Amino acid sequence: MSQTPKQSAERPVPTSADVARLAGVSRATVSYVLNNTSAVRISEPTRRRVREAAEELGYVPHAAARSLRAGHTRMVLLPTAHVSVSPLYNRFFNELQWALRRLDYTVVQYGSLGLEGDEAARAWAELRPVAVVSLGEVALTSQGVDLLKRSGAKAVITLGPERVEGAHSLVMDQREIGGCAATHLIGRGCRNIGVVMPEEPGRKLFSQPRLVGATEAATRTGARIEPLSLAYDEASAGALAARWRQLGLDAVYAYNDEYAMLLMRALQDAGIEVPRETAVVGADDLLLGRLLRPRLSTVQIDLVTGQRLAELVDRVVRDPGAEPERHDLMVTRAVHRESS
Amino acid sequence: MSQTPKQSAERPVPTSADVARLAGVSRATVSYVLNNTSAVRISEPTRRRVREAAEELGYVPHAAARSLRAGHTRMVLLPTAHVSVSPLYNRFFNELQWALRRLDYTVVQYGSLGLEGDEAARAWAELRPVAVVSLGEVALTSQGVDLLKRSGAKAVITLGPERVEGAHSLVMDQREIGGCAATHLIGRGCRNIGVVMPEEPGRKLFSQPRLVGATEAATRTGARIEPLSLAYDEASAGALAARWRQLGLDAVYAYNDEYAMLLMRALQDAGIEVPRETAVVGADDLLLGRLLRPRLSTVQIDLVTGQRLAELVDRVVRDPGAEPERHDLMVTRAVHRESS
DNA sequence: TTGAAAGCGGTACCAT
DNA sequence: ATGGTACCGCTTTCAA
């Protein structure tokens, strides 16, 4: 503690060489002892000396140096572009991180701020992650995948609307959700269906394909789809409700339960009866949706659990050759309650 | 592309030496060119040759090697223990990551699964982060802080109920929230106040101090506090509501708006009038709370923005000597609506 | 203008 | 049972 002067502030980080010196052994021995290398026998007294020296110096191994030497990392890179798209998605994301940690991976969240496709891939590759799990927020091309693989990534997994060549693509098509909602409404006799498009920028990634899905379902049956811009605040919802009757809609799919709750309340406050005059359906099956009256109908989304995805990552890392099994990534189901 | 045989699958990652070889220059030159080192003049033809070689090989620099050599990283480590404590907190967390990215830091989220205090600090130190921002989910002792600093961390910042010696501690006391809610209810004449304690494990970190804060406020005025266990589902809320009248409570602070909405609905369904028979107050000031009838009273929490915290991190990294200015981290304010 | 070479902090092979 | 040493990929003097 107080052996050398002037060490408090600028004392350099101790290295294994320092430990070796203090213990009176070589760096090799330090490495053997501290890693419990089984292929080599170190006497108990030596072990103790090394351990004590390490302890005294507060030695902490340098992960980067180690993985440089090892030639690989245990880093899983999770690119993120959004702020937030939905509570469900957030939960999934957190779960995934947890599960990966449990499997002893280091999770690095990489915000690909303003980077496009292959540029982003390049930036990620610099970290030499053992796996990349792209949740579809940054478009990854097959060249990007190739680059990552060549830079050592054992697993490149994408979740998104379409397959990416070379990657293990888990197809998760947001269109299904819009389609499911529209089909439900059409089945209940609605012909003029509004589709809420959140004005918040991060949500476009999801809202756009959901609109497409709804439109596809509608055109098959001759129903009309009307996109409706809506910000997540009471004023915006009030304004939309005020001009509701001009729109001539008998139903609305409101992106998710949060927007649906907001809009439904505004409609009711404007004297529009739900579901008699206008049916409302959300998505995500939030608990809170069941608390309103009428209870909110919704599209329940069974996402693959973070746990399962983490297991897939681990499997692919261990055996990169194995073909990607098909996963039922997302199952959507309309839940009829009272608002539709 | 097709010069050497058998390279598709097992082609090793190209290094700067490979680029140098292909360009017919030394590794030094490659480094100069690719980093645009201004202290050295390289002829334009050489630059081009190097660039082309790098392009052709798909060369990507190795971040770990670089920072090993440089002796420091741009990594900010964010320890996380929870799954989710509140939407507000989630938002804050995301904002922080964004802002850090914008400042060109690499954000590493480290799930400190089952690691305690100094053990966790050691694990973090292995990554040699330039900064650690601990959101209070893992208790950090002054020794832990010391360890991190000795391993090169310029900034160790903690957000939590109490200061940590050696770190820049931003004090954010959850007790204030409980206190604010209780004071509000007491001010409205309530004397017997239930405090909801979520059964979900991750939330104890917040719920416990909030209960303490409510209790402190109550004892100052002779009011009674009654902790109430509640899971986030309708069955649990229904059960609690069913035995509500036995509890003899005239008010309840329900942890946050989500639990408050759930409980309020259950109380109403059980025939208990809100706020006449029982006042209800939540926390977080969620938009959704305004959609119920009566509108939910709440505790509004003004958290420091992720942006500001990121700026603080950056400032401390650049000038570690500077004393931590005091920040008004969290301002709480009771918002009276209709449920209390 | 360019190259040779020394290291950054570990690990593991090969001697002793 | 240990120590010497080469090497992982990159940066940066110092010389030429």
XYZ file of C-alpha atoms in Angstrom, chain A:
340
model
C 0.000 0.000 0.000
C 2.580 2.531 1.044
C 5.824 1.063 -0.153
C 6.605 3.243 -3.113
C 5.958 6.932 -3.078
C 3.575 8.694 -5.404
C 1.619 5.702 -6.478
C -1.908 6.551 -5.556
C -2.954 8.417 -8.658
C -0.638 7.323 -11.423
C 0.197 3.788 -10.456
C 0.169 1.822 -13.688
C -2.074 -1.164 -14.105
C -0.277 -4.263 -12.844
C 0.462 -6.911 -15.451
C 1.241 -10.558 -15.142
C 4.908 -9.583 -15.373
C 4.521 -7.568 -12.188
C 2.932 -10.522 -10.478
C 5.718 -12.775 -11.708
C 8.371 -10.412 -10.424
C 6.771 -10.105 -7.021
C 6.280 -13.841 -6.711
C 9.765 -14.548 -7.990
C 8.577 -16.735 -10.852
C 8.149 -16.420 -14.613
C 5.167 -15.028 -16.432
C 4.445 -18.483 -17.715
C 4.042 -19.802 -14.226
C 1.747 -16.962 -13.346
C -0.413 -17.816 -16.293
C -0.476 -21.494 -15.377
C -1.445 -20.849 -11.798
C -4.058 -18.225 -12.449
C -5.721 -20.276 -15.155
C -5.444 -23.571 -13.319
C -3.848 -25.049 -16.398
C -4.240 -28.760 -15.924
C -1.579 -29.790 -18.414
C 1.118 -28.561 -16.116
C 1.970 -29.263 -12.494
C 2.871 -26.412 -10.239
C 3.844 -27.010 -6.647
C 1.494 -25.852 -3.980
C 3.918 -23.362 -2.402
C 4.491 -21.710 -5.753
C 0.808 -21.527 -6.415
C 0.294 -19.794 -3.134
C 3.063 -17.295 -3.757
C 1.611 -16.416 -7.130
C -1.876 -16.083 -5.778
C -0.728 -13.866 -2.966
C 1.273 -11.665 -5.287
C -1.690 -11.280 -7.606
C -3.897 -10.462 -4.687
C -1.498 -7.924 -3.277
C -1.113 -6.100 -6.540
C -4.772 -6.208 -7.349
C -3.939 -7.911 -10.594
C -6.712 -8.241 -13.133
C -6.042 -9.988 -16.441
C -6.482 -8.001 -19.615
C -9.323 -9.486 -21.618
C -8.261 -7.916 -24.912
C -4.737 -9.225 -24.640
C -6.031 -12.643 -23.821
C -8.403 -12.822 -26.735
C -5.815 -11.371 -29.067
C -3.604 -14.268 -28.200
C -6.431 -16.783 -28.222
C -7.569 -15.623 -31.627
C -11.207 -15.444 -30.683
C -13.593 -13.763 -28.293
C -16.776 -14.631 -26.454
C -18.427 -11.477 -27.588
C -21.919 -11.403 -29.014
C -22.724 -8.216 -30.785
C -26.242 -6.867 -30.741
C -26.710 -3.996 -33.144
C -29.370 -1.523 -32.123
C -30.667 1.368 -34.100
C -33.889 2.191 -32.359
C -34.818 3.793 -29.131
C -37.844 1.658 -28.534
C -40.355 -0.027 -30.745
C -42.573 -1.873 -28.317
C -42.623 -3.146 -24.751
C -42.787 -6.684 -26.054
C -39.716 -6.194 -28.130
C -37.892 -4.609 -25.231
C -38.637 -7.551 -23.063
C -37.421 -9.921 -25.702
C -34.246 -7.956 -26.085
C -33.538 -7.996 -22.368
C -34.246 -11.669 -22.116
C -31.819 -12.355 -24.878
C -29.051 -10.471 -23.156
C -29.650 -12.306 -19.953
C -29.657 -15.673 -21.558
C -26.454 -14.910 -23.424
C -24.766 -13.796 -20.241
C -25.788 -17.015 -18.610
C -24.053 -18.849 -21.434
C -20.943 -16.851 -20.599
C -20.973 -14.509 -23.536
C -20.123 -10.860 -23.280
C -22.925 -8.858 -24.786
C -21.970 -5.759 -26.661
C -24.718 -3.494 -27.733
C -23.615 -1.549 -30.727
C -25.679 1.418 -31.736
C -25.168 1.676 -35.451
C -25.788 5.349 -35.499
C -26.133 6.431 -39.079
C -24.218 3.510 -40.440
C -25.650 1.764 -43.443
C -25.485 -1.903 -44.256
C -21.964 -2.893 -45.117
C -20.444 0.065 -43.388
C -22.095 -1.085 -40.207
C -20.915 -4.624 -40.779
C -17.381 -3.348 -41.085
C -17.619 -1.440 -37.845
C -18.933 -4.516 -36.101
C -16.250 -6.713 -37.571
C -13.572 -4.613 -35.937
C -14.658 -6.010 -32.604
C -14.209 -9.578 -33.851
C -17.379 -10.822 -32.222
C -17.947 -14.548 -32.173
C -21.565 -13.931 -33.042
C -23.773 -11.165 -34.344
C -27.481 -11.159 -33.758
C -29.117 -8.560 -35.913
C -32.656 -7.784 -34.959
C -33.391 -6.337 -38.337
C -32.825 -2.728 -37.476
C -29.922 -2.457 -39.830
C -30.176 -4.074 -43.207
C -27.491 -6.693 -43.538
C -26.514 -7.797 -47.013
C -24.927 -11.086 -47.896
C -21.636 -9.275 -48.375
C -21.940 -7.882 -44.886
C -22.509 -11.359 -43.578
C -19.507 -12.571 -45.496
C -17.333 -9.850 -44.094
C -18.367 -10.709 -40.569
C -17.741 -14.370 -41.090
C -14.355 -13.759 -42.584
C -13.488 -11.649 -39.589
C -14.158 -14.556 -37.321
C -17.844 -14.516 -36.531
C -19.036 -18.093 -36.135
C -22.663 -17.132 -36.099
C -24.463 -14.376 -37.915
C -28.133 -14.492 -37.110
C -30.723 -12.164 -38.479
C -34.279 -11.673 -37.380
C -36.273 -9.920 -39.978
C -38.781 -9.984 -42.739
C -36.597 -11.858 -45.182
C -33.726 -14.288 -45.359
C -30.215 -12.988 -45.757
C -27.901 -15.120 -47.809
C -25.197 -16.735 -45.726
C -26.735 -15.902 -42.383
C -28.969 -17.965 -40.208
C -32.078 -16.015 -40.921
C -35.007 -16.304 -38.635
C -37.876 -14.944 -40.573
C -40.105 -12.726 -38.551
C -42.502 -10.892 -40.696
C -44.283 -7.957 -39.167
C -46.780 -8.099 -41.994
C -48.387 -11.059 -40.315
C -49.447 -8.861 -37.456
C -51.177 -6.298 -39.619
C -52.684 -9.088 -41.644
C -53.956 -10.831 -38.561
C -55.570 -7.672 -37.239
C -57.196 -6.815 -40.564
C -58.461 -10.333 -41.080
C -59.993 -10.298 -37.641
C -61.781 -7.020 -38.315
C -62.954 -8.103 -41.734
C -64.246 -11.313 -40.238
C -66.353 -9.241 -37.923
C -67.906 -7.437 -40.833
C -65.780 -4.321 -41.059
C -65.070 -2.944 -44.525
C -63.343 0.382 -43.928
C -60.321 -0.059 -41.758
C -57.995 2.609 -40.452
C -54.399 1.638 -39.708
C -52.542 3.783 -37.212
C -49.030 4.805 -38.213
C -47.115 6.142 -35.213
C -45.343 9.387 -35.873
C -42.493 8.448 -33.575
C -39.597 7.700 -35.901
C -38.243 4.497 -34.358
C -41.472 2.641 -34.918
C -41.590 2.915 -38.672
C -39.524 -0.242 -38.932
C -42.498 -2.130 -37.579
C -45.430 0.001 -38.604
C -44.683 0.015 -42.299
C -44.755 -3.752 -42.816
C -47.759 -4.033 -40.557
C -49.593 -1.637 -42.820
C -48.567 -3.659 -45.833
C -49.853 -6.827 -44.209
C -53.168 -5.207 -43.423
C -53.442 -3.928 -46.961
C -52.761 -7.345 -48.418
C -55.443 -8.900 -46.272
C -57.889 -6.167 -47.196
C -57.393 -6.275 -50.939
C -58.082 -9.986 -50.912
C -61.552 -9.193 -49.620
C -62.283 -5.826 -51.123
C -62.030 -3.944 -47.851
C -60.540 -0.468 -47.727
C -57.430 0.468 -45.766
C -56.760 3.996 -44.598
C -53.405 4.893 -42.999
C -53.763 7.276 -40.076
C -50.884 9.256 -38.684
C -50.917 9.469 -34.905
C -48.463 10.735 -32.318
C -48.365 9.167 -28.897
C -50.055 11.964 -26.980
C -53.553 12.958 -26.056
C -53.661 16.023 -28.263
C -52.892 14.069 -31.391
C -55.428 11.419 -30.492
C -58.028 14.072 -29.759
C -57.462 15.705 -33.113
C -57.810 12.417 -34.917
C -60.986 11.592 -33.024
C -62.441 15.002 -33.834
C -62.332 14.322 -37.532
C -63.196 10.656 -37.164
C -66.672 10.665 -38.651
C -65.414 12.315 -41.818
C -63.144 9.358 -42.361
C -66.002 6.940 -42.666
C -64.227 4.102 -40.916
C -65.899 1.279 -39.103
C -62.723 -0.152 -37.625
C -59.153 0.685 -36.762
C -56.040 -1.348 -36.203
C -53.935 0.871 -33.968
C -50.370 -0.425 -34.365
C -50.146 -1.760 -30.825
C -52.066 -1.766 -27.576
C -50.610 1.487 -26.357
C -51.740 3.452 -29.360
C -54.990 1.535 -29.371
C -55.733 2.467 -25.785
C -54.928 6.057 -26.467
C -57.094 6.221 -29.560
C -59.964 4.286 -28.106
C -60.232 6.666 -25.193
C -60.161 9.631 -27.517
C -62.884 8.121 -29.667
C -65.053 7.473 -26.658
C -64.502 10.989 -25.398
C -65.605 12.240 -28.813
C -68.814 10.315 -28.459
C -67.972 7.496 -30.800
C -69.127 4.178 -29.514
C -66.643 1.315 -29.455
C -67.151 -1.188 -30.922
C -70.599 -0.388 -32.263
C -69.617 2.530 -34.414
C -65.928 1.764 -34.715
C -64.098 -1.416 -33.732
C -60.617 -1.067 -32.265
C -57.867 -3.639 -32.180
C -54.322 -3.318 -30.921
C -51.370 -5.657 -30.745
C -49.043 -7.119 -28.102
C -51.750 -8.266 -25.702
C -50.630 -6.005 -22.898
C -52.212 -6.584 -19.540
C -53.238 -2.959 -19.409
C -55.449 -3.367 -22.454
C -57.749 -5.562 -20.426
C -58.333 -2.831 -17.915
C -60.173 -0.462 -20.203
C -63.855 -0.759 -20.910
C -64.567 -2.164 -23.370
C -61.647 -4.547 -23.002
C -59.270 -4.102 -25.843
C -59.155 -6.701 -28.577
C -55.625 -7.368 -29.664
C -53.201 -9.418 -31.673
C -51.266 -11.675 -29.402
C -47.702 -12.125 -30.538
C -45.833 -15.154 -29.341
C -42.260 -14.239 -29.897
C -39.485 -16.748 -29.672
C -38.060 -16.391 -26.187
C -34.712 -14.739 -25.656
C -33.675 -17.951 -23.999
C -34.302 -19.980 -27.103
C -32.579 -17.543 -29.359
C -29.567 -17.508 -27.059
C -29.444 -21.267 -27.220
C -29.496 -21.090 -30.974
C -26.624 -18.637 -30.958
C -24.647 -20.932 -28.720
C -25.368 -23.937 -30.878
C -24.267 -22.205 -34.040
C -21.129 -20.885 -32.383
C -20.160 -24.373 -31.320
C -21.000 -25.929 -34.651
C -21.084 -23.314 -37.394
C -21.532 -25.935 -40.058
C -24.909 -27.088 -38.879
C -27.794 -25.968 -40.991
C -30.195 -23.497 -39.461
C -33.229 -25.364 -38.322
C -36.507 -23.738 -38.974
C -37.947 -22.017 -36.000
C -41.452 -20.886 -35.425
C -40.328 -17.471 -34.558
C -43.501 -15.621 -34.207
C -47.023 -16.866 -33.910
C -49.765 -14.313 -34.148
C -53.309 -14.812 -32.993
C -56.183 -12.394 -32.809
C -57.693 -12.160 -29.351
C -61.249 -11.016 -29.442
C -62.311 -9.122 -26.359
C -64.848 -6.354 -26.371
C -63.528 -3.524 -28.493
C -64.113 -5.233 -31.826
